[in-house]
Each structure stands twice: as C-alpha cells, then as structure tokens.
Amino acid sequence: MDTTQLLKGVLDLAVLAVLRDDDGYGYDILRRLRTAGLTEIGDASVYGTLRRLFAAGYLTTYVVPSEEGPHRKYYALNAAGRTQLKQGGDVWREFASTMNTLLRESA
C-alpha cells in the first residue's frame, strides 16, 4: 500500500501532535515526524502544512535568534490548535477502530 496517500490525510494531525508538548522550527518538526516513523514525509509537505495550520489559526509563531546561522521561526500550538488536535484525535481513533474491525473481519 502506498503510504504517501495516507500521509496526505493525516499530516495536519501529525504536525499538531508533535507540537503538543514542545514548540519547534520547521526542520525540527520534520525530524520529529521522521523519528516517530513517518520516514516518507517530504520537506515541502511539512513546511506547507505549517503555513496552512498557521493561516487556519491553529499555530502561533515567534523568531529565535541563532548564533550559528539564520534566525529560526518557531511554531507553537495555541488554544484553537489544541482543540483541533483533540477533535482530530477523536476522529482518527474512531476511524482507526473502524478500520481495525474491518481488517479483522476480512482476515
């Protein structure tokens, strides 16, 4: 099964989830997603998702100066983002439960 199609449907939720406990900048968020097992995720997909989530009002940003290179733009979940993460998580768990039931029945 081609996981890239699955990733398209859950990337927003995955990005919100990795920002739940710690703010992060673009490459850091990408690294966290890959470390969690989403190894096929593309750089451009993550950066586009961050822009979209920010435009939707789910993230705030702030800039941190860096002594080793360009300043880094950090993303943080705000109240609307935490609400979206909870709602999206509820939908995902229900969907995953349904799929697990269907897959058990077909086995």
PDB file of C-alpha atoms in Angstrom:
ATOM      1  CA  MET A   1       0.000   0.000   0.000  1.00  0.00           C
ATOM      2  CA  ASP A   2       1.262   3.468  -0.895  1.00  0.00           C
ATOM      3  CA  THR A   3       1.611   5.310   2.415  1.00  0.00           C
ATOM      4  CA  THR A   4       2.001   8.705   0.744  1.00  0.00           C
ATOM      5  CA  GLN A   5      -1.773   8.875   0.236  1.00  0.00           C
ATOM      6  CA  LEU A   6      -2.348   8.035   3.896  1.00  0.00           C
ATOM      7  CA  LEU A   7       0.133  10.718   4.952  1.00  0.00           C
ATOM      8  CA  LYS A   8      -1.742  13.384   2.996  1.00  0.00           C
ATOM      9  CA  GLY A   9      -4.825  12.700   5.073  1.00  0.00           C
ATOM     10  CA  VAL A  10      -3.149  12.807   8.460  1.00  0.00           C
ATOM     11  CA  LEU A  11      -0.233  15.210   8.108  1.00  0.00           C
ATOM     12  CA  ASP A  12      -2.072  18.121   9.747  1.00  0.00           C
ATOM     13  CA  LEU A  13      -2.899  15.945  12.740  1.00  0.00           C
ATOM     14  CA  ALA A  14       0.656  14.567  12.934  1.00  0.00           C
ATOM     15  CA  VAL A  15       2.171  18.060  12.926  1.00  0.00           C
ATOM     16  CA  LEU A  16      -0.230  19.237  15.629  1.00  0.00           C
ATOM     17  CA  ALA A  17       0.652  16.150  17.675  1.00  0.00           C
ATOM     18  CA  VAL A  18       4.407  16.740  17.555  1.00  0.00           C
ATOM     19  CA  LEU A  19       3.836  20.335  18.689  1.00  0.00           C
ATOM     20  CA  ARG A  20       1.625  19.287  21.611  1.00  0.00           C
ATOM     21  CA  ASP A  21       4.398  19.333  24.218  1.00  0.00           C
ATOM     22  CA  ASP A  22       7.209  21.326  22.617  1.00  0.00           C
ATOM     23  CA  ASP A  23       7.376  24.208  20.168  1.00  0.00           C
ATOM     24  CA  GLY A  24       9.559  23.623  17.143  1.00  0.00           C
ATOM     25  CA  TYR A  25      11.011  25.095  13.981  1.00  0.00           C
ATOM     26  CA  GLY A  26      10.488  23.586  10.545  1.00  0.00           C
ATOM     27  CA  TYR A  27      13.421  21.190  10.328  1.00  0.00           C
ATOM     28  CA  ASP A  28      13.000  20.138  13.964  1.00  0.00           C
ATOM     29  CA  ILE A  29       9.343  19.269  13.337  1.00  0.00           C
ATOM     30  CA  LEU A  30      10.319  17.311  10.220  1.00  0.00           C
ATOM     31  CA  ARG A  31      12.968  15.414  12.217  1.00  0.00           C
ATOM     32  CA  ARG A  32      10.479  14.587  14.983  1.00  0.00           C
ATOM     33  CA  LEU A  33       7.968  13.247  12.466  1.00  0.00           C
ATOM     34  CA  ARG A  34      10.600  11.078  10.805  1.00  0.00           C
ATOM     35  CA  THR A  35      11.898   9.834  14.169  1.00  0.00           C
ATOM     36  CA  ALA A  36       8.331   8.863  15.069  1.00  0.00           C
ATOM     37  CA  GLY A  37       8.208   6.641  11.978  1.00  0.00           C
ATOM     38  CA  LEU A  38       6.847   8.889   9.234  1.00  0.00           C
ATOM     39  CA  THR A  39      10.036   8.452   7.228  1.00  0.00           C
ATOM     40  CA  GLU A  40       8.475   9.098   3.811  1.00  0.00           C
ATOM     41  CA  ILE A  41       7.390  12.625   4.673  1.00  0.00           C
ATOM     42  CA  GLY A  42       8.756  15.303   2.350  1.00  0.00           C
ATOM     43  CA  ASP A  43      10.264  18.563   3.488  1.00  0.00           C
ATOM     44  CA  ALA A  44       7.947  20.668   1.314  1.00  0.00           C
ATOM     45  CA  SER A  45       4.876  18.860   2.663  1.00  0.00           C
ATOM     46  CA  VAL A  46       5.750  19.734   6.241  1.00  0.00           C
ATOM     47  CA  TYR A  47       6.571  23.372   5.506  1.00  0.00           C
ATOM     48  CA  GLY A  48       3.343  23.741   3.513  1.00  0.00           C
ATOM     49  CA  THR A  49       1.386  22.156   6.357  1.00  0.00           C
ATOM     50  CA  LEU A  50       2.919  24.556   8.874  1.00  0.00           C
ATOM     51  CA  ARG A  51       1.922  27.534   6.722  1.00  0.00           C
ATOM     52  CA  ARG A  52      -1.602  26.161   6.291  1.00  0.00           C
ATOM     53  CA  LEU A  53      -2.059  25.443  10.014  1.00  0.00           C
ATOM     54  CA  PHE A  54      -0.780  28.914  10.874  1.00  0.00           C
ATOM     55  CA  ALA A  55      -3.158  30.529   8.348  1.00  0.00           C
ATOM     56  CA  ALA A  56      -6.043  28.493   9.802  1.00  0.00           C
ATOM     57  CA  GLY A  57      -5.309  29.965  13.231  1.00  0.00           C
ATOM     58  CA  TYR A  58      -4.071  26.779  14.929  1.00  0.00           C
ATOM     59  CA  LEU A  59      -0.462  27.879  15.431  1.00  0.00           C
ATOM     60  CA  THR A  60       1.396  30.929  16.621  1.00  0.00           C
ATOM     61  CA  THR A  61       4.949  31.761  15.604  1.00  0.00           C
ATOM     62  CA  TYR A  62       7.930  33.517  17.102  1.00  0.00           C
ATOM     63  CA  VAL A  63      11.508  34.033  15.963  1.00  0.00           C
ATOM     64  CA  VAL A  64      14.560  32.930  17.949  1.00  0.00           C
ATOM     65  CA  PRO A  65      17.954  34.391  17.018  1.00  0.00           C
ATOM     66  CA  SER A  66      20.632  31.848  16.204  1.00  0.00           C
ATOM     67  CA  GLU A  67      24.365  32.345  16.663  1.00  0.00           C
ATOM     68  CA  GLU A  68      25.130  29.576  14.155  1.00  0.00           C
ATOM     69  CA  GLY A  69      23.036  30.660  11.190  1.00  0.00           C
ATOM     70  CA  PRO A  70      19.765  32.339  10.264  1.00  0.00           C
ATOM     71  CA  HIS A  71      17.128  33.061  12.865  1.00  0.00           C
ATOM     72  CA  ARG A  72      14.629  30.241  13.384  1.00  0.00           C
ATOM     73  CA  LYS A  73      10.883  30.611  13.148  1.00  0.00           C
ATOM     74  CA  TYR A  74       9.285  28.509  15.865  1.00  0.00           C
ATOM     75  CA  TYR A  75       5.728  27.223  15.763  1.00  0.00           C
ATOM     76  CA  ALA A  76       3.577  26.660  18.835  1.00  0.00           C
ATOM     77  CA  LEU A  77       0.090  25.283  19.368  1.00  0.00           C
ATOM     78  CA  ASN A  78      -2.422  27.848  20.556  1.00  0.00           C
ATOM     79  CA  ALA A  79      -5.822  27.150  22.144  1.00  0.00           C
ATOM     80  CA  ALA A  80      -7.514  26.638  18.757  1.00  0.00           C
ATOM     81  CA  GLY A  81      -4.731  24.230  17.750  1.00  0.00           C
ATOM     82  CA  ARG A  82      -5.150  22.207  20.942  1.00  0.00           C
ATOM     83  CA  THR A  83      -8.882  21.987  20.296  1.00  0.00           C
ATOM     84  CA  GLN A  84      -8.238  20.895  16.700  1.00  0.00           C
ATOM     85  CA  LEU A  85      -5.726  18.295  17.912  1.00  0.00           C
ATOM     86  CA  LYS A  86      -8.246  16.841  20.348  1.00  0.00           C
ATOM     87  CA  GLN A  87     -11.061  16.774  17.780  1.00  0.00           C
ATOM     88  CA  GLY A  88      -8.793  15.360  15.084  1.00  0.00           C
ATOM     89  CA  GLY A  89      -7.505  12.737  17.510  1.00  0.00           C
ATOM     90  CA  ASP A  90     -11.060  11.688  18.335  1.00  0.00           C
ATOM     91  CA  VAL A  91     -11.905  11.357  14.636  1.00  0.00           C
ATOM     92  CA  TRP A  92      -8.688   9.425  13.970  1.00  0.00           C
ATOM     93  CA  ARG A  93      -9.272   6.966  16.832  1.00  0.00           C
ATOM     94  CA  GLU A  94     -12.827   6.297  15.632  1.00  0.00           C
ATOM     95  CA  PHE A  95     -11.644   5.827  12.045  1.00  0.00           C
ATOM     96  CA  ALA A  96      -8.757   3.561  13.114  1.00  0.00           C
ATOM     97  CA  SER A  97     -11.139   1.500  15.247  1.00  0.00           C
ATOM     98  CA  THR A  98     -13.469   1.044  12.282  1.00  0.00           C
ATOM     99  CA  MET A  99     -10.581   0.039  10.019  1.00  0.00           C
ATOM    100  CA  ASN A 100      -9.270  -2.404  12.637  1.00  0.00           C
ATOM    101  CA  THR A 101     -12.704  -4.006  12.836  1.00  0.00           C
ATOM    102  CA  LEU A 102     -12.958  -4.267   9.049  1.00  0.00           C
ATOM    103  CA  LEU A 103      -9.486  -5.736   8.736  1.00  0.00           C
ATOM    104  CA  ARG A 104     -10.145  -8.327  11.458  1.00  0.00           C
ATOM    105  CA  GLU A 105     -13.334  -9.386   9.694  1.00  0.00           C
ATOM    106  CA  SER A 106     -11.520  -9.861   6.397  1.00  0.00           C
ATOM    107  CA  ALA A 107      -8.694 -11.906   7.873  1.00  0.00           C
TER     108      ALA A 107
END
